CSV table of C-alpha atoms and ligand atoms in Angstrom, one decimal:
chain,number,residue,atom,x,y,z
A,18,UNK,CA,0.0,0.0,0.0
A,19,UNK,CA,1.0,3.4,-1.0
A,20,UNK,CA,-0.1,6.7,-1.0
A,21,UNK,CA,-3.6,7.1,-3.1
A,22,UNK,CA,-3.2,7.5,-7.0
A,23,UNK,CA,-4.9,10.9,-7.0
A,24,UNK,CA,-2.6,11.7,-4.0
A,25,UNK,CA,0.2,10.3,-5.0
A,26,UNK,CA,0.3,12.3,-8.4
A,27,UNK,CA,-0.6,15.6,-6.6
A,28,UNK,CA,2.6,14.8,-4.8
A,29,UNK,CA,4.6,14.6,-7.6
A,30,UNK,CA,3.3,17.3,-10.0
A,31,UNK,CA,3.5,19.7,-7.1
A,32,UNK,CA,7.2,18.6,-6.6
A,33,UNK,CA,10.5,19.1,-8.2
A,34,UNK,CA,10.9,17.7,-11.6
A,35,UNK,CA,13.9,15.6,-12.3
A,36,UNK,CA,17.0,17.2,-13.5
A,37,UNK,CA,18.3,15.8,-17.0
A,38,UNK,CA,20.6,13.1,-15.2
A,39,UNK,CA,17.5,12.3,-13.4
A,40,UNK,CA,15.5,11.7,-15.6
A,41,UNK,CA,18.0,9.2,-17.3
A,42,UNK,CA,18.4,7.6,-13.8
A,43,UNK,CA,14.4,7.4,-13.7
A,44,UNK,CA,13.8,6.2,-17.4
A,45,UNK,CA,16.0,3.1,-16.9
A,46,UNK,CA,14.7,2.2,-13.6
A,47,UNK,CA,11.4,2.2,-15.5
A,48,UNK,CA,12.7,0.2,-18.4
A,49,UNK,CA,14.7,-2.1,-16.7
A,50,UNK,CA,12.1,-2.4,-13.1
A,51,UNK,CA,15.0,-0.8,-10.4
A,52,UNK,CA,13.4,-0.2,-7.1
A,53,UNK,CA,14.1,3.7,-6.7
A,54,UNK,CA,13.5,5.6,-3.8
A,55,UNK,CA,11.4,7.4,-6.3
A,56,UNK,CA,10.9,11.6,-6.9
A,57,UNK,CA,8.6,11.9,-3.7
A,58,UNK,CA,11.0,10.6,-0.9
A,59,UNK,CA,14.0,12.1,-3.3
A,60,UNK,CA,12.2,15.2,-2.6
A,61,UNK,CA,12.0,15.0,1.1
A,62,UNK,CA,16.1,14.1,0.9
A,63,UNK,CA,16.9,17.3,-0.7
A,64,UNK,CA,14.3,19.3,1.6
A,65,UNK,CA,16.8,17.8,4.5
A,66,UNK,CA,19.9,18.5,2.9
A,67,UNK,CA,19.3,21.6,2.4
A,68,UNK,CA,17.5,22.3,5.9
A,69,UNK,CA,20.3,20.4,7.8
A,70,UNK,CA,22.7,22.5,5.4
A,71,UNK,CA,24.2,19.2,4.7
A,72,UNK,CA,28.0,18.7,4.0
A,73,UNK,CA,28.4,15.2,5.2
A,74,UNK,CA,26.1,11.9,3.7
A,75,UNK,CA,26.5,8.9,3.8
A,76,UNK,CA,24.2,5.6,2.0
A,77,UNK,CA,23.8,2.3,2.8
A,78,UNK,CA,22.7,0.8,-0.6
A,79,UNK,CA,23.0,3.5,-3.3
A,80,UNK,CA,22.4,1.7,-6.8
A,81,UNK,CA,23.0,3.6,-9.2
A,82,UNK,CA,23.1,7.1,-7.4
A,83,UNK,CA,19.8,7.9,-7.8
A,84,UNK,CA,19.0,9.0,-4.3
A,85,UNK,CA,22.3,10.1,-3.6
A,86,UNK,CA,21.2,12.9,-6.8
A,87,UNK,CA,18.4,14.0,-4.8
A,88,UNK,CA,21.0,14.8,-1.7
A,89,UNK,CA,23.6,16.5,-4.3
A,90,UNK,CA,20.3,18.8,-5.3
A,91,UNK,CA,20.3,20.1,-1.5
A,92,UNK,CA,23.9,20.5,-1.1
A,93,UNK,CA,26.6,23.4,-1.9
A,94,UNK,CA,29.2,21.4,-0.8
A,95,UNK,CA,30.4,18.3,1.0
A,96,UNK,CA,30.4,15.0,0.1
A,97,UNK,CA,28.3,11.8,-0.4
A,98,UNK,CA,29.4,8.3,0.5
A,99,UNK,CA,27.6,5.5,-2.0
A,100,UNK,CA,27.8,2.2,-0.8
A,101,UNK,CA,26.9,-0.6,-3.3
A,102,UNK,CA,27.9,-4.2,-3.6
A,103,UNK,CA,26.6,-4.6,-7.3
A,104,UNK,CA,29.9,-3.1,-9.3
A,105,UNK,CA,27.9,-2.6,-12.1
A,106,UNK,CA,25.4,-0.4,-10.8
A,107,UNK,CA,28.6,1.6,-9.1
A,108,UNK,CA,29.9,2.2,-12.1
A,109,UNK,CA,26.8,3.6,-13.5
A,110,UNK,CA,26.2,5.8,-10.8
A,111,UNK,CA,29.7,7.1,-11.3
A,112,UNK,CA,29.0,7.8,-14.7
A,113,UNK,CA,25.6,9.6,-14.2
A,114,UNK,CA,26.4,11.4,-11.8
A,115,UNK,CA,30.0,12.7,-13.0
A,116,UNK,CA,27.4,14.3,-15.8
A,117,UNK,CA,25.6,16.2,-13.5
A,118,UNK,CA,25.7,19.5,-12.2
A,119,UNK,CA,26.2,18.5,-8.3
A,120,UNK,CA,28.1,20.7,-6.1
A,121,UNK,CA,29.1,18.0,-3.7
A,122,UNK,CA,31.7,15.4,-4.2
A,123,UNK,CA,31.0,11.6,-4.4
A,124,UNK,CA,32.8,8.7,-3.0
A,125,UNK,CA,31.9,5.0,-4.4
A,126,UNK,CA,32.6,2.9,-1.8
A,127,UNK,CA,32.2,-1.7,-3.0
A,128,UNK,CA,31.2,-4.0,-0.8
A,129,UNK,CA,29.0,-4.7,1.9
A,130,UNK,CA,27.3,-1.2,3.2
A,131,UNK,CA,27.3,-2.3,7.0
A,132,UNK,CA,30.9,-3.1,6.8
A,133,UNK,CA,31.7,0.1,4.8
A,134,UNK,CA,30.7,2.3,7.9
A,135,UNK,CA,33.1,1.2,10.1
A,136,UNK,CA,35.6,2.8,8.0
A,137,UNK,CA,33.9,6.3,8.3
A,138,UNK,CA,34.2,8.3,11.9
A,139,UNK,CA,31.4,10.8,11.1
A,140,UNK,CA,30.2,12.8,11.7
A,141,UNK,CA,27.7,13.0,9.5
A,142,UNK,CA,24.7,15.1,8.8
A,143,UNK,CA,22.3,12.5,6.3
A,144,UNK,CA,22.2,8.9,6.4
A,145,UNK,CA,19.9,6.7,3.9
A,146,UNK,CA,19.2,3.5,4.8
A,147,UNK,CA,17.9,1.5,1.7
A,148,UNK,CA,19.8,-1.6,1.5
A,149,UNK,CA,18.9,-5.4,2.6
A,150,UNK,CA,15.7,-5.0,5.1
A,151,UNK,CA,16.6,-7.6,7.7
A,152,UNK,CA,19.9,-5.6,8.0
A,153,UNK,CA,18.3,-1.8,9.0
A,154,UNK,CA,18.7,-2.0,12.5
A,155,UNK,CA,21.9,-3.3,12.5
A,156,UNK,CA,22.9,-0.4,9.9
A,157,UNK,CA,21.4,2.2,12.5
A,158,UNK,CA,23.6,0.5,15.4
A,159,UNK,CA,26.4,1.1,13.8
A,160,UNK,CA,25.9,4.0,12.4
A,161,UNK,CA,23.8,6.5,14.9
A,162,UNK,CA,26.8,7.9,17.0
A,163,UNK,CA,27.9,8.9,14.0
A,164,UNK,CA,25.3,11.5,13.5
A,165,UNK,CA,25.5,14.9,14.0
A,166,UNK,CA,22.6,16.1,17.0
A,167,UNK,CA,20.1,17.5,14.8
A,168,UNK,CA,21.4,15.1,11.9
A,169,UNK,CA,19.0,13.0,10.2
A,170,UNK,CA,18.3,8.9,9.2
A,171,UNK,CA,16.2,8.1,7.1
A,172,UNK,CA,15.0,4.6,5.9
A,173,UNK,CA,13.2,3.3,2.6
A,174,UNK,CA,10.6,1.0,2.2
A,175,UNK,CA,8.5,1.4,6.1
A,176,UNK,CA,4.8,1.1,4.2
A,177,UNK,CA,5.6,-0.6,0.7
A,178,UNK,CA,8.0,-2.2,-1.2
A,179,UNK,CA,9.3,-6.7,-0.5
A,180,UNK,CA,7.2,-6.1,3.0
A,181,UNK,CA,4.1,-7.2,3.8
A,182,UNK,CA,2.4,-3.6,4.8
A,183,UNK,CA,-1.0,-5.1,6.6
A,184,UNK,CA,1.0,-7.6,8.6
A,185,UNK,CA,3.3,-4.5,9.9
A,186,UNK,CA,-0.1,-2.5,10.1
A,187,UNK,CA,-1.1,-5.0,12.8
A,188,UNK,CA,2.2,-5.6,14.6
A,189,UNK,CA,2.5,-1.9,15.4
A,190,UNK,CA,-0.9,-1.2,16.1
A,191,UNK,CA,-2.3,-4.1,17.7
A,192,UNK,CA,0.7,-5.8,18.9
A,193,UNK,CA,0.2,-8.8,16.7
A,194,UNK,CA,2.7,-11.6,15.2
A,195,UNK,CA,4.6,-11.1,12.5
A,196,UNK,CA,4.3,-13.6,9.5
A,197,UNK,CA,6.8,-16.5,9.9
A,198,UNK,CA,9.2,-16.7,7.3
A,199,UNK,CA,9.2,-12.7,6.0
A,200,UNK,CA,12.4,-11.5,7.1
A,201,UNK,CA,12.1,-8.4,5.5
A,202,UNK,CA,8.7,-7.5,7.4
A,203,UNK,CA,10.3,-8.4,10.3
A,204,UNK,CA,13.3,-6.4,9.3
A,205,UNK,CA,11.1,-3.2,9.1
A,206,UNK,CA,9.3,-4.0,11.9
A,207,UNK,CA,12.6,-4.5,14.5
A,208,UNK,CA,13.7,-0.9,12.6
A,209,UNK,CA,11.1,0.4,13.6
A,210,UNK,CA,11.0,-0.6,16.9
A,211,UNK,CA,14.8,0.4,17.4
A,212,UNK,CA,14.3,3.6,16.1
A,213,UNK,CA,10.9,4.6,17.9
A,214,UNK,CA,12.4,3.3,21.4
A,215,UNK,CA,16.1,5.0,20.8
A,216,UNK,CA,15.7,8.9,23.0
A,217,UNK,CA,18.6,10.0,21.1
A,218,UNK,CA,16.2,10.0,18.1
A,219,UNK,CA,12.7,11.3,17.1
A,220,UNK,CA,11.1,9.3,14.7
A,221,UNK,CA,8.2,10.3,12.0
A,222,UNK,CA,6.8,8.1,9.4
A,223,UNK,CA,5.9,10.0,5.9
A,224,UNK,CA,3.6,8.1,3.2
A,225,UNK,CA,5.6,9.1,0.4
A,226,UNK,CA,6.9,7.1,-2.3
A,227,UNK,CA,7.3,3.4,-0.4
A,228,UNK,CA,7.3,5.6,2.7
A,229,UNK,CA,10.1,6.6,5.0
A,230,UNK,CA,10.8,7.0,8.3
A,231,UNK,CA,12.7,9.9,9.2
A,232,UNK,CA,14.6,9.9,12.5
A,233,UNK,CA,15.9,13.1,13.4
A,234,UNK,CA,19.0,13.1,16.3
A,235,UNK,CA,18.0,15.7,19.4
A,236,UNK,CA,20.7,14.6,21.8
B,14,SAM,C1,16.3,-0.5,-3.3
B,14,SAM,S1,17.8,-0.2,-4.1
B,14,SAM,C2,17.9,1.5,-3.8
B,14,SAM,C3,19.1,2.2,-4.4
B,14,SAM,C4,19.2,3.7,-4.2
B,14,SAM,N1,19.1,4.1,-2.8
B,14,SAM,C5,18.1,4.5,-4.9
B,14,SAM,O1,17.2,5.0,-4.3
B,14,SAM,O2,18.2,4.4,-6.2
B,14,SAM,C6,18.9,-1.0,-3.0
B,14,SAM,C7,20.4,-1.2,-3.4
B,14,SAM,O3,21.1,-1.6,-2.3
B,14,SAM,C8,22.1,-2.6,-2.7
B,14,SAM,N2,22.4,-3.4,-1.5
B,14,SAM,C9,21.6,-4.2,-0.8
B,14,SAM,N3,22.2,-4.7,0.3
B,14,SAM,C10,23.5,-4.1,0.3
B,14,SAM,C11,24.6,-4.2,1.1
B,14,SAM,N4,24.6,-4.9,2.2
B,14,SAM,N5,25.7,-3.5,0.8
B,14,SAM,C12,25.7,-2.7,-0.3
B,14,SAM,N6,24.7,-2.6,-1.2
B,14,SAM,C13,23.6,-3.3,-0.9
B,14,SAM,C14,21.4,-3.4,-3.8
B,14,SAM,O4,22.3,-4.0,-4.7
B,14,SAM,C15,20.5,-2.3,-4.5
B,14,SAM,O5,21.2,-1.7,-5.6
């Protein structure tokens, strides 16, 4: 479940178009089915970026750079840190995003995101979370003493996306069992619950796109 159709559109024609490289980015993840975060949450990482005055990012699963674009767009300086185990799609995001016109600069990091962070002190001002479900929590363990107070995590994928949304519906607001055998429900779902019981972080939900949960560090 997403937002609405009619919603959903209002979102996005009231939003910022794509930039040229952006619009390559989105044509091939139409053409070839690549799970974006998609223009509405890309939105909402720019909005940050720009009102955390952002200078320090870092991803955990980047594909092919599309929402690290969406950060660039907020940003006057600074870098990005894109973390990818497909080589392939690394190497694309180097070239799309070498064609841009992004202020910040990029560093492609290989391999496994989670182990990536350990080579990074922080601190940072972003983090995305987007990689393997079942693996969120652990990516916010090591990752939120890194962030700045007042910096920002955000996570893909809370509402839609490989999850089963009613089941998580249920779990959060009744209390009820998770399906057996779903790791990545359960994935979002222990997120979730690590994030909304940490006091170092406020966390807000937004329906956009596959929806997000934004957690914002106070202390
Ligand atoms: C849902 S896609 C999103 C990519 C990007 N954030 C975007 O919005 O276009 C997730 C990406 O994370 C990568 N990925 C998944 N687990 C990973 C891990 N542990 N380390 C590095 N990359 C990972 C996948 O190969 C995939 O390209």
């Amino acid at each position: 479940m997403t937002l609405p159709d009619d919603l959903a559109r209002f979102v996005r024609a009231t939003g910022p178009d794509h930039d040229p490289i952006q619009q390559e980015m989105a044509d091939y993840a139409d053409e070839h089915g690549f799970p974006t975060i998609g223009p509405g949450p890309g939105a909402v990482l720019r909005l940050l970026a720009r009102l955390t005055a952002a200078e320090s990012v870092f991803e955990f699963g980047s594909g092919y750079g599309y929402s690290a674009s969406w950060f660039a767009r907020g940003m006057d300086a600074g870098e990005i840190v894109l973390t990818e185990f497909d080589a392939d799609e690394l190497d694309m995001g180097r070239d799309f995003l070498a064609r841009g016109d992004y202020a910040p600069d990029f560093a492609f990091v290989h391999g496994d995101a989670v182990a990536a962070v350990d080579d990074y002190d922080g601190p940072f001002d972003l983090v995305l979370i987007d990689h393997q479900k079942e693996r969120y929590a652990e990516a916010f363990g090591k990752v939120r003493e890194k962030v700045r107070p007042g910096g920002v995590v955000v996570a893909d994928n809370v509402v839609a996306g490989p999850i089963d949304f009613p089941a998580l519906v249920d779990y959060v607001a009744e209390g009820t069992g998770l399906p057996e055998d779903d790791d990545e429900t359960a994935g979002i779902a222990h997120y979730l619950d690590t994030v909304r019981g940490d006091d170092a972080f406020e966390t807000t939900v937004l329906p956009v796109g596959e929806g997000i949960a934004v957690s914002n560090r106070i202390e």
